[in-house]
Amino acid sequence: MKALTWHGLEDVRVTDVPDPVITDTTDAVVRVTSTAICGSDLHLYGVLAPYLQPGDVLGHEFMGIVEEVGPDVATLAVGDRVVVPFNISCGRCWMCQRGLFAQCETTQNTRTGKGASLFGYTSLYGSVPGGQAEYVRVPHADFGPIVVPDEMPDERFLYLSDILPTAWQAVDYADVNGNDTLVVLGLGPVGQLAVRSALHRGVGRVIGVDLVADRIETARASGAEVLDASDTDVATAVLELTEGRGADGVIDAVGMEAHGNPVSEKVIGAASRLPKPVARQAVERFGIDRLAALHTAIAAVRRGGTLSISGVYGGMADPMPMMELFDKGLTVRMGQCHVRRWSDELLDIVRGDADVLGLEGLATHHGNLSDAPDYYRIFQEKQDECLKVVLTP
């Protein structure tokens, strides 16, 4: 089959790889009908190169049709239309019973000290072949895949794999309600869906922040107030908009790719180009992130407020303003999304007649799987007002 594979720093290619087969009794094989490029995939394109091997199949946002099921999969049938969560969880272990599916103990990567395995996401998370491919083997298919209706376009359901529940969880973690102000830092796909989710949930005031003009305008069109971080001191502006108090909740939907720290940007770039064993040591012991967005979030949230982090960070030696965090008495919630914790609630919303979250219009670029290398570059460089890419194998 054809699949998008990693071959080096900023070098991804569509190549021939072996067809997936059933290897465990709870596996399924899914024929992919739509797959997306996620902002987290861009980390693989650059920052996380030390944890990839040439030929690794990328991609963790996908949906399709069940082609084959293992003998112990009673919840699926051949022909079912499914969307597949990006994290692989069993649904039965101690963590899963508590709704902590991203920490599933059955697929947890104890050797690398990481949580549940992820599709298409490095040796840190199990080196499981991903979904930017024609077919995918889905482990624990007796629990993970979400059966969706046969009608409606793929894009009504595709984002249930990752970015929609990630945004929904971010809003939930921010602990805001109809009387509160929520700031969303970073208006990429997750930030846009966080804005829409917050408004749908009745949050009183939502303020979106970004550097990119078209992303700012998209959030404004969704009903958010907006701030342009390229010409505004965001924390000061938020204080001015909230009677000097700060926002009740702030979502950092940016993560390690934040702009604003040229020193750490050079360090990260240099580490990515080191020989793999040396690079891994550099990341795991001394790694740093660009923390401009996170520090802004801490400054913008009110005393006693909540900081919700959905953007991915990977540094082990990040300098944090602990005095400010402690003195302001902040609650901080973060982590990989527990997709199946939110999927039933979200499926009820997205399968309604009205596309209330604007899912069908979120993607700005569409193409075939063969176009993936070009779209990785376009997405990374934010060319052509690229917000979200959806591909058809």
mmCIF file of C-alpha atoms in Angstrom:
data_model
loop_
_atom_site.group_PDB
_atom_site.id
_atom_site.type_symbol
_atom_site.label_atom_id
_atom_site.label_comp_id
_atom_site.label_asym_id
_atom_site.label_seq_id
_atom_site.Cartn_x
_atom_site.Cartn_y
_atom_site.Cartn_z
ATOM 1 C CA MET A 1 0.000 0.000 0.000
ATOM 2 C CA LYS A 2 0.947 3.685 -0.189
ATOM 3 C CA ALA A 3 1.811 5.532 3.018
ATOM 4 C CA LEU A 4 3.450 8.785 4.095
ATOM 5 C CA THR A 5 6.795 7.839 5.645
ATOM 6 C CA TRP A 6 9.512 9.745 7.497
ATOM 7 C CA HIS A 7 13.027 9.806 6.033
ATOM 8 C CA GLY A 8 14.833 12.621 7.821
ATOM 9 C CA LEU A 9 14.552 16.151 9.088
ATOM 10 C CA GLU A 10 11.826 17.868 7.014
ATOM 11 C CA ASP A 11 11.874 14.899 4.623
ATOM 12 C CA VAL A 12 8.628 12.923 4.310
ATOM 13 C CA ARG A 13 7.699 10.809 1.281
ATOM 14 C CA VAL A 14 4.847 8.667 0.000
ATOM 15 C CA THR A 15 6.280 5.180 -0.427
ATOM 16 C CA ASP A 16 5.182 1.558 -0.743
ATOM 17 C CA VAL A 17 4.967 -0.280 2.586
ATOM 18 C CA PRO A 18 3.591 -3.731 3.502
ATOM 19 C CA ASP A 19 -0.179 -4.025 3.851
ATOM 20 C CA PRO A 20 -1.291 -4.253 7.498
ATOM 21 C CA VAL A 21 -2.571 -7.588 8.764
ATOM 22 C CA ILE A 22 -4.388 -8.819 11.869
ATOM 23 C CA THR A 23 -1.765 -9.804 14.448
ATOM 24 C CA ASP A 24 -3.824 -9.842 17.674
ATOM 25 C CA THR A 25 -7.336 -11.105 18.235
ATOM 26 C CA THR A 26 -8.578 -7.594 19.103
ATOM 27 C CA ASP A 27 -7.145 -5.947 15.965
ATOM 28 C CA ALA A 28 -9.033 -4.507 13.031
ATOM 29 C CA VAL A 29 -7.853 -3.318 9.625
ATOM 30 C CA VAL A 30 -9.375 -0.031 8.474
ATOM 31 C CA ARG A 31 -9.344 1.302 4.912
ATOM 32 C CA VAL A 32 -8.662 5.011 5.299
ATOM 33 C CA THR A 33 -11.088 7.383 3.572
ATOM 34 C CA SER A 34 -9.773 10.636 5.101
ATOM 35 C CA THR A 35 -6.655 11.534 7.043
ATOM 36 C CA ALA A 36 -5.445 14.896 8.316
ATOM 37 C CA ILE A 37 -2.148 16.610 9.018
ATOM 38 C CA CYS A 38 -2.087 17.772 12.634
ATOM 39 C CA GLY A 39 0.027 20.494 14.193
ATOM 40 C CA SER A 40 1.600 17.739 16.288
ATOM 41 C CA ASP A 41 2.768 16.068 13.066
ATOM 42 C CA LEU A 42 4.908 19.135 12.448
ATOM 43 C CA HIS A 43 6.854 18.270 15.602
ATOM 44 C CA LEU A 44 7.847 15.023 13.847
ATOM 45 C CA TYR A 45 8.807 17.017 10.771
ATOM 46 C CA GLY A 46 11.432 18.800 12.867
ATOM 47 C CA VAL A 47 11.755 18.739 16.650
ATOM 48 C CA LEU A 48 11.226 15.024 17.392
ATOM 49 C CA ALA A 49 13.444 13.671 14.614
ATOM 50 C CA PRO A 50 15.705 11.827 17.118
ATOM 51 C CA TYR A 51 12.850 9.420 17.896
ATOM 52 C CA LEU A 52 11.990 8.431 14.321
ATOM 53 C CA GLN A 53 13.458 5.901 11.919
ATOM 54 C CA PRO A 54 13.399 6.093 8.106
ATOM 55 C CA GLY A 55 10.240 4.399 6.889
ATOM 56 C CA ASP A 56 8.084 5.146 9.948
ATOM 57 C CA VAL A 57 4.467 5.694 8.849
ATOM 58 C CA LEU A 58 3.121 9.007 10.163
ATOM 59 C CA GLY A 59 -0.345 10.318 10.947
ATOM 60 C CA HIS A 60 -2.752 10.008 13.858
ATOM 61 C CA GLU A 61 -5.985 11.641 12.606
ATOM 62 C CA PHE A 62 -7.901 9.290 10.346
ATOM 63 C CA MET A 63 -11.182 7.551 9.674
ATOM 64 C CA GLY A 64 -12.430 4.955 7.247
ATOM 65 C CA ILE A 65 -14.201 1.656 6.651
ATOM 66 C CA VAL A 66 -13.579 -1.555 8.595
ATOM 67 C CA GLU A 67 -12.177 -4.165 6.207
ATOM 68 C CA GLU A 68 -11.315 -6.964 8.640
ATOM 69 C CA VAL A 69 -11.759 -7.704 12.348
ATOM 70 C CA GLY A 70 -10.059 -10.074 14.745
ATOM 71 C CA PRO A 71 -12.080 -12.887 16.384
ATOM 72 C CA ASP A 72 -12.413 -11.036 19.716
ATOM 73 C CA VAL A 73 -13.801 -7.805 18.255
ATOM 74 C CA ALA A 74 -17.533 -7.965 18.923
ATOM 75 C CA THR A 75 -18.195 -4.214 18.675
ATOM 76 C CA LEU A 76 -17.347 -3.808 14.983
ATOM 77 C CA ALA A 77 -18.376 -5.438 11.734
ATOM 78 C CA VAL A 78 -16.833 -5.353 8.288
ATOM 79 C CA GLY A 79 -18.251 -2.337 6.481
ATOM 80 C CA ASP A 80 -18.661 -0.142 9.579
ATOM 81 C CA ARG A 81 -17.653 3.481 9.129
ATOM 82 C CA VAL A 82 -15.365 4.472 12.011
ATOM 83 C CA VAL A 83 -13.182 7.282 13.279
ATOM 84 C CA VAL A 84 -10.161 6.139 15.277
ATOM 85 C CA PRO A 85 -8.836 7.950 18.394
ATOM 86 C CA PHE A 86 -5.182 8.901 18.160
ATOM 87 C CA ASN A 87 -4.315 7.265 21.478
ATOM 88 C CA ILE A 88 -4.600 3.496 21.752
ATOM 89 C CA SER A 89 -6.360 2.320 24.895
ATOM 90 C CA CYS A 90 -7.824 -0.974 26.061
ATOM 91 C CA GLY A 91 -10.873 0.369 27.934
ATOM 92 C CA ARG A 92 -10.425 -2.105 30.798
ATOM 93 C CA CYS A 93 -7.287 -1.308 32.818
ATOM 94 C CA TRP A 94 -7.080 0.746 36.055
ATOM 95 C CA MET A 95 -6.439 3.982 34.150
ATOM 96 C CA CYS A 96 -9.121 3.386 31.522
ATOM 97 C CA GLN A 97 -11.711 2.603 34.206
ATOM 98 C CA ARG A 98 -11.064 6.117 35.529
ATOM 99 C CA GLY A 99 -11.397 7.779 32.140
ATOM 100 C CA LEU A 100 -7.638 8.344 31.816
ATOM 101 C CA PHE A 101 -7.407 6.716 28.410
ATOM 102 C CA ALA A 102 -4.226 8.561 27.385
ATOM 103 C CA GLN A 103 -2.503 6.763 30.284
ATOM 104 C CA CYS A 104 -3.798 3.263 29.455
ATOM 105 C CA GLU A 105 -1.668 0.754 31.356
ATOM 106 C CA THR A 106 -2.093 -1.922 28.694
ATOM 107 C CA THR A 107 -0.430 0.162 25.961
ATOM 108 C CA GLN A 108 1.644 2.392 28.253
ATOM 109 C CA ASN A 109 5.256 2.791 27.125
ATOM 110 C CA THR A 110 7.056 2.057 30.368
ATOM 111 C CA ARG A 111 10.444 1.622 28.689
ATOM 112 C CA THR A 112 10.439 5.245 27.575
ATOM 113 C CA GLY A 113 8.471 6.498 30.573
ATOM 114 C CA LYS A 114 5.517 7.635 28.458
ATOM 115 C CA GLY A 115 1.764 7.099 28.427
ATOM 116 C CA ALA A 116 -0.473 5.158 26.074
ATOM 117 C CA SER A 117 0.750 4.307 22.593
ATOM 118 C CA LEU A 118 -0.161 6.714 19.796
ATOM 119 C CA PHE A 119 -0.620 6.121 16.098
ATOM 120 C CA GLY A 120 2.281 7.359 13.982
ATOM 121 C CA TYR A 121 4.135 9.059 16.797
ATOM 122 C CA THR A 122 7.758 8.019 17.338
ATOM 123 C CA SER A 123 9.491 5.361 19.403
ATOM 124 C CA LEU A 124 8.541 7.300 22.549
ATOM 125 C CA TYR A 125 4.928 6.210 22.016
ATOM 126 C CA GLY A 126 5.275 2.721 20.627
ATOM 127 C CA SER A 127 6.281 3.228 16.977
ATOM 128 C CA VAL A 128 2.771 2.228 15.871
ATOM 129 C CA PRO A 129 2.293 2.754 12.104
ATOM 130 C CA GLY A 130 0.042 5.740 11.535
ATOM 131 C CA GLY A 131 -2.974 6.788 9.541
ATOM 132 C CA GLN A 132 -1.540 8.785 6.642
ATOM 133 C CA ALA A 133 -1.849 5.619 4.621
ATOM 134 C CA GLU A 134 -4.291 3.582 2.561
ATOM 135 C CA TYR A 135 -4.872 1.039 5.355
ATOM 136 C CA VAL A 136 -4.151 0.887 9.088
ATOM 137 C CA ARG A 137 -3.980 -1.931 11.616
ATOM 138 C CA VAL A 138 -5.956 -0.720 14.648
ATOM 139 C CA PRO A 139 -4.997 -2.424 17.940
ATOM 140 C CA HIS A 140 -7.651 -2.757 20.671
ATOM 141 C CA ALA A 141 -10.364 -2.301 18.089
ATOM 142 C CA ASP A 142 -12.807 -3.859 20.562
ATOM 143 C CA PHE A 143 -12.756 -0.493 22.383
ATOM 144 C CA GLY A 144 -11.120 2.361 20.448
ATOM 145 C CA PRO A 145 -12.885 2.965 17.105
ATOM 146 C CA ILE A 146 -16.044 5.082 17.162
ATOM 147 C CA VAL A 147 -18.785 3.952 14.776
ATOM 148 C CA VAL A 148 -20.293 6.940 12.977
ATOM 149 C CA PRO A 149 -23.341 7.299 10.701
ATOM 150 C CA ASP A 150 -22.993 6.442 7.020
ATOM 151 C CA GLU A 151 -24.415 9.778 5.902
ATOM 152 C CA MET A 152 -22.682 13.193 6.126
ATOM 153 C CA PRO A 153 -19.173 14.035 4.853
ATOM 154 C CA ASP A 154 -16.072 12.585 6.500
ATOM 155 C CA GLU A 155 -15.099 15.992 7.843
ATOM 156 C CA ARG A 156 -18.137 16.072 10.097
ATOM 157 C CA PHE A 157 -16.524 13.175 12.013
ATOM 158 C CA LEU A 158 -12.796 13.120 11.180
ATOM 159 C CA TYR A 159 -11.762 15.526 13.937
ATOM 160 C CA LEU A 160 -13.228 13.248 16.615
ATOM 161 C CA SER A 161 -9.916 11.406 16.227
ATOM 162 C CA ASP A 162 -7.945 14.175 17.976
ATOM 163 C CA ILE A 163 -8.364 17.910 17.616
ATOM 164 C CA LEU A 164 -12.047 18.226 18.544
ATOM 165 C CA PRO A 165 -11.863 16.240 21.802
ATOM 166 C CA THR A 166 -8.509 17.914 22.520
ATOM 167 C CA ALA A 167 -10.175 21.321 22.230
ATOM 168 C CA TRP A 168 -13.211 20.160 24.223
ATOM 169 C CA GLN A 169 -10.999 18.804 27.015
ATOM 170 C CA ALA A 170 -9.019 22.059 27.055
ATOM 171 C CA VAL A 171 -12.210 24.043 27.646
ATOM 172 C CA ASP A 172 -13.389 21.575 30.279
ATOM 173 C CA TYR A 173 -10.035 21.779 32.066
ATOM 174 C CA ALA A 174 -10.189 25.601 32.029
ATOM 175 C CA ASP A 175 -13.185 25.381 34.410
ATOM 176 C CA VAL A 176 -15.104 28.357 33.008
ATOM 177 C CA ASN A 177 -18.826 29.071 32.772
ATOM 178 C CA GLY A 178 -21.325 31.622 31.546
ATOM 179 C CA ASN A 179 -20.031 34.379 33.797
ATOM 180 C CA ASP A 180 -16.339 33.891 32.999
ATOM 181 C CA THR A 181 -13.707 35.126 30.567
ATOM 182 C CA LEU A 182 -11.642 32.552 28.669
ATOM 183 C CA VAL A 183 -8.510 33.398 26.695
ATOM 184 C CA VAL A 184 -7.372 30.978 23.975
ATOM 185 C CA LEU A 185 -3.707 31.429 23.040
ATOM 186 C CA GLY A 186 -2.964 30.023 19.587
ATOM 187 C CA LEU A 187 -5.633 29.892 16.892
ATOM 188 C CA GLY A 188 -4.501 26.887 14.935
ATOM 189 C CA PRO A 189 -7.006 24.042 14.478
ATOM 190 C CA VAL A 190 -7.202 23.158 18.185
ATOM 191 C CA GLY A 191 -7.449 26.822 19.183
ATOM 192 C CA GLN A 192 -10.218 27.462 16.658
ATOM 193 C CA LEU A 193 -12.188 24.477 17.917
ATOM 194 C CA ALA A 194 -11.565 25.540 21.522
ATOM 195 C CA VAL A 195 -13.086 28.943 20.701
ATOM 196 C CA ARG A 196 -16.107 27.294 19.068
ATOM 197 C CA SER A 197 -16.474 24.705 21.823
ATOM 198 C CA ALA A 198 -16.345 27.366 24.536
ATOM 199 C CA LEU A 199 -18.989 29.464 22.798
ATOM 200 C CA HIS A 200 -21.156 26.376 22.225
ATOM 201 C CA ARG A 201 -20.859 25.530 25.935
ATOM 202 C CA GLY A 202 -22.010 29.031 26.892
ATOM 203 C CA VAL A 203 -18.778 30.518 28.221
ATOM 204 C CA GLY A 204 -19.514 34.179 28.809
ATOM 205 C CA ARG A 205 -16.583 35.789 27.024
ATOM 206 C CA VAL A 206 -13.994 34.208 24.736
ATOM 207 C CA ILE A 207 -10.850 36.045 23.603
ATOM 208 C CA GLY A 208 -8.677 34.483 20.892
ATOM 209 C CA VAL A 209 -4.994 35.376 20.475
ATOM 210 C CA ASP A 210 -2.604 34.727 17.601
ATOM 211 C CA LEU A 211 0.083 36.281 15.406
ATOM 212 C CA VAL A 212 -1.374 35.211 12.053
ATOM 213 C CA ALA A 213 -3.951 37.556 10.520
ATOM 214 C CA ASP A 214 -6.137 34.961 8.776
ATOM 215 C CA ARG A 215 -6.358 32.824 11.919
ATOM 216 C CA ILE A 216 -7.360 35.872 13.944
ATOM 217 C CA GLU A 217 -10.115 36.683 11.465
ATOM 218 C CA THR A 218 -11.386 33.078 11.521
ATOM 219 C CA ALA A 219 -11.771 33.240 15.310
ATOM 220 C CA ARG A 220 -13.469 36.613 15.039
ATOM 221 C CA ALA A 221 -15.939 35.175 12.530
ATOM 222 C CA SER A 222 -16.735 32.408 15.037
ATOM 223 C CA GLY A 223 -17.809 35.011 17.598
ATOM 224 C CA ALA A 224 -14.668 35.540 19.680
ATOM 225 C CA GLU A 225 -13.053 38.812 20.645
ATOM 226 C CA VAL A 226 -9.506 38.785 19.290
ATOM 227 C CA LEU A 227 -6.041 40.116 20.065
ATOM 228 C CA ASP A 228 -3.128 40.302 17.622
ATOM 229 C CA ALA A 229 -0.030 39.197 19.522
ATOM 230 C CA SER A 230 2.238 40.660 16.830
ATOM 231 C CA ASP A 231 1.492 44.217 17.913
ATOM 232 C CA THR A 232 0.011 43.836 21.400
ATOM 233 C CA ASP A 233 1.331 42.947 24.850
ATOM 234 C CA VAL A 234 -1.223 40.206 25.382
ATOM 235 C CA ALA A 235 -1.089 39.969 29.167
ATOM 236 C CA THR A 236 -1.460 43.739 29.542
ATOM 237 C CA ALA A 237 -4.346 43.807 27.060
ATOM 238 C CA VAL A 238 -6.160 40.988 28.885
ATOM 239 C CA LEU A 239 -5.786 42.822 32.188
ATOM 240 C CA GLU A 240 -7.233 45.954 30.597
ATOM 241 C CA LEU A 241 -10.189 43.964 29.249
ATOM 242 C CA THR A 242 -10.925 42.383 32.647
ATOM 243 C CA GLU A 243 -10.828 45.345 35.047
ATOM 244 C CA GLY A 244 -7.206 44.607 35.907
ATOM 245 C CA ARG A 245 -8.015 41.143 37.204
ATOM 246 C CA GLY A 246 -7.058 38.779 34.361
ATOM 247 C CA ALA A 247 -8.943 35.981 32.629
ATOM 248 C CA ASP A 248 -10.699 33.309 34.678
ATOM 249 C CA GLY A 249 -9.193 30.648 32.469
ATOM 250 C CA VAL A 250 -6.460 30.601 29.820
ATOM 251 C CA ILE A 251 -5.890 27.816 27.282
ATOM 252 C CA ASP A 252 -2.375 27.444 25.875
ATOM 253 C CA ALA A 253 -3.094 25.817 22.517
ATOM 254 C CA VAL A 254 0.383 26.649 21.179
ATOM 255 C CA GLY A 255 2.932 24.367 22.833
ATOM 256 C CA MET A 256 6.550 23.872 21.882
ATOM 257 C CA GLU A 257 6.300 25.622 18.523
ATOM 258 C CA ALA A 258 5.695 29.037 20.118
ATOM 259 C CA HIS A 259 7.378 32.044 18.577
ATOM 260 C CA GLY A 260 9.243 34.574 20.632
ATOM 261 C CA ASN A 261 12.465 33.007 21.924
ATOM 262 C CA PRO A 262 15.199 32.936 19.278
ATOM 263 C CA VAL A 263 17.762 31.440 21.684
ATOM 264 C CA SER A 264 15.715 28.347 22.495
ATOM 265 C CA GLU A 265 14.700 28.070 18.826
ATOM 266 C CA LYS A 266 18.361 27.721 17.870
ATOM 267 C CA VAL A 267 19.008 25.209 20.663
ATOM 268 C CA ILE A 268 16.034 23.064 19.589
ATOM 269 C CA GLY A 269 17.096 23.209 15.942
ATOM 270 C CA ALA A 270 20.659 22.223 16.796
ATOM 271 C CA ALA A 271 19.532 19.293 18.974
ATOM 272 C CA SER A 272 17.347 17.936 16.168
ATOM 273 C CA ARG A 273 20.383 17.661 13.916
ATOM 274 C CA LEU A 274 22.649 15.809 16.339
ATOM 275 C CA PRO A 275 23.298 12.045 15.944
ATOM 276 C CA LYS A 276 20.226 10.255 17.305
ATOM 277 C CA PRO A 277 21.692 8.844 20.575
ATOM 278 C CA VAL A 278 23.209 12.223 21.449
ATOM 279 C CA ALA A 279 20.051 14.079 20.433
ATOM 280 C CA ARG A 280 17.885 11.852 22.626
ATOM 281 C CA GLN A 281 20.086 12.546 25.637
ATOM 282 C CA ALA A 282 19.943 16.268 24.875
ATOM 283 C CA VAL A 283 16.146 16.237 24.748
ATOM 284 C CA GLU A 284 15.556 13.909 27.695
ATOM 285 C CA ARG A 285 17.982 15.568 30.106
ATOM 286 C CA PHE A 286 18.477 19.114 28.922
ATOM 287 C CA GLY A 287 15.657 19.772 26.437
ATOM 288 C CA ILE A 288 13.990 23.167 26.483
ATOM 289 C CA ASP A 289 10.922 24.574 24.781
ATOM 290 C CA ARG A 290 10.042 28.029 23.496
ATOM 291 C CA LEU A 291 7.888 29.168 26.397
ATOM 292 C CA ALA A 292 6.671 32.583 25.231
ATOM 293 C CA ALA A 293 3.041 31.410 24.990
ATOM 294 C CA LEU A 294 3.083 29.586 28.322
ATOM 295 C CA HIS A 295 4.603 32.558 30.156
ATOM 296 C CA THR A 296 1.998 34.807 28.540
ATOM 297 C CA ALA A 297 -0.751 32.466 29.731
ATOM 298 C CA ILE A 298 0.544 32.577 33.298
ATOM 299 C CA ALA A 299 0.668 36.365 33.212
ATOM 300 C CA ALA A 300 -2.814 36.715 31.690
ATOM 301 C CA VAL A 301 -4.775 34.450 34.045
ATOM 302 C CA ARG A 302 -6.280 35.956 37.183
ATOM 303 C CA ARG A 303 -5.287 35.013 40.718
ATOM 304 C CA GLY A 304 -6.967 31.761 41.628
ATOM 305 C CA GLY A 305 -7.689 31.091 37.961
ATOM 306 C CA THR A 306 -7.021 28.053 35.806
ATOM 307 C CA LEU A 307 -4.373 27.404 33.181
ATOM 308 C CA SER A 308 -5.310 24.659 30.696
ATOM 309 C CA ILE A 309 -2.466 23.402 28.486
ATOM 310 C CA SER A 310 -3.378 21.494 25.327
ATOM 311 C CA GLY A 311 -0.322 22.481 23.277
ATOM 312 C CA VAL A 312 2.391 19.815 23.333
ATOM 313 C CA TYR A 313 5.586 20.481 25.274
ATOM 314 C CA GLY A 314 8.619 18.208 25.345
ATOM 315 C CA GLY A 315 11.382 19.934 27.315
ATOM 316 C CA MET A 316 12.874 18.504 30.487
ATOM 317 C CA ALA A 317 14.711 21.645 31.628
ATOM 318 C CA ASP A 318 12.163 24.372 30.964
ATOM 319 C CA PRO A 319 12.523 27.448 33.190
ATOM 320 C CA MET A 320 9.175 28.101 34.871
ATOM 321 C CA PRO A 321 8.065 31.151 36.884
ATOM 322 C CA MET A 322 7.302 29.130 40.006
ATOM 323 C CA MET A 323 7.000 32.205 42.227
ATOM 324 C CA GLU A 324 4.235 33.603 40.031
ATOM 325 C CA LEU A 325 2.449 30.256 39.710
ATOM 326 C CA PHE A 326 2.499 29.776 43.482
ATOM 327 C CA ASP A 327 1.727 33.361 44.457
ATOM 328 C CA LYS A 328 -1.259 33.557 42.097
ATOM 329 C CA GLY A 329 -2.599 30.248 43.402
ATOM 330 C CA LEU A 330 -3.179 28.870 39.930
ATOM 331 C CA THR A 331 -4.715 25.545 39.019
ATOM 332 C CA VAL A 332 -2.847 23.955 36.102
ATOM 333 C CA ARG A 333 -4.330 21.098 34.076
ATOM 334 C CA MET A 334 -2.705 19.556 31.015
ATOM 335 C CA GLY A 335 -1.896 16.406 29.114
ATOM 336 C CA GLN A 336 -2.769 14.266 26.122
ATOM 337 C CA CYS A 337 -6.473 14.162 25.389
ATOM 338 C CA HIS A 338 -8.473 11.223 26.777
ATOM 339 C CA VAL A 339 -10.395 10.942 23.513
ATOM 340 C CA ARG A 340 -12.909 8.245 24.464
ATOM 341 C CA ARG A 341 -13.823 10.213 27.609
ATOM 342 C CA TRP A 342 -15.488 12.825 25.415
ATOM 343 C CA SER A 343 -16.403 10.939 22.240
ATOM 344 C CA ASP A 344 -20.000 9.955 23.055
ATOM 345 C CA GLU A 345 -20.907 13.508 24.082
ATOM 346 C CA LEU A 346 -19.220 14.980 21.020
ATOM 347 C CA LEU A 347 -20.717 12.450 18.604
ATOM 348 C CA ASP A 348 -24.179 13.507 19.742
ATOM 349 C CA ILE A 349 -23.282 17.111 18.887
ATOM 350 C CA VAL A 350 -21.571 16.582 15.529
ATOM 351 C CA ARG A 351 -24.126 14.200 14.033
ATOM 352 C CA GLY A 352 -26.950 16.704 14.402
ATOM 353 C CA ASP A 353 -28.490 18.258 11.330
ATOM 354 C CA ALA A 354 -26.688 21.569 11.915
ATOM 355 C CA ASP A 355 -22.890 21.702 11.799
ATOM 356 C CA VAL A 356 -22.839 23.800 14.972
ATOM 357 C CA LEU A 357 -19.038 23.675 15.393
ATOM 358 C CA GLY A 358 -18.275 24.462 11.749
ATOM 359 C CA LEU A 359 -16.366 21.234 11.229
ATOM 360 C CA GLU A 360 -17.082 20.867 7.519
ATOM 361 C CA GLY A 361 -15.488 24.254 6.834
ATOM 362 C CA LEU A 362 -12.447 23.973 9.107
ATOM 363 C CA ALA A 363 -10.028 22.506 6.547
ATOM 364 C CA THR A 364 -8.508 25.101 4.241
ATOM 365 C CA HIS A 365 -6.626 22.632 2.035
ATOM 366 C CA HIS A 366 -7.562 19.276 0.507
ATOM 367 C CA GLY A 367 -5.537 16.867 -1.560
ATOM 368 C CA ASN A 368 -4.508 13.311 -2.228
ATOM 369 C CA LEU A 369 -2.102 11.360 -0.071
ATOM 370 C CA SER A 370 0.513 11.862 -2.775
ATOM 371 C CA ASP A 371 0.364 15.611 -2.037
ATOM 372 C CA ALA A 372 1.309 15.131 1.638
ATOM 373 C CA PRO A 373 4.985 16.184 1.407
ATOM 374 C CA ASP A 374 4.030 19.505 -0.166
ATOM 375 C CA TYR A 375 1.289 20.094 2.368
ATOM 376 C CA TYR A 376 3.618 19.413 5.320
ATOM 377 C CA ARG A 377 5.841 22.225 4.072
ATOM 378 C CA ILE A 378 2.921 24.572 3.377
ATOM 379 C CA PHE A 379 1.395 23.903 6.785
ATOM 380 C CA GLN A 380 4.694 24.324 8.618
ATOM 381 C CA GLU A 381 5.417 27.628 6.895
ATOM 382 C CA LYS A 382 1.779 28.821 7.269
ATOM 383 C CA GLN A 383 1.657 29.560 3.549
ATOM 384 C CA ASP A 384 -1.518 30.229 1.588
ATOM 385 C CA GLU A 385 -3.508 30.827 4.812
ATOM 386 C CA CYS A 386 -3.187 27.125 5.613
ATOM 387 C CA LEU A 387 -5.070 26.173 8.778
ATOM 388 C CA LYS A 388 -5.915 22.495 8.315
ATOM 389 C CA VAL A 389 -5.096 19.885 5.660
ATOM 390 C CA VAL A 390 -7.275 16.854 4.878
ATOM 391 C CA LEU A 391 -6.027 14.162 2.506
ATOM 392 C CA THR A 392 -7.726 11.321 0.657
ATOM 393 C CA PRO A 393 -5.601 8.171 0.118
#
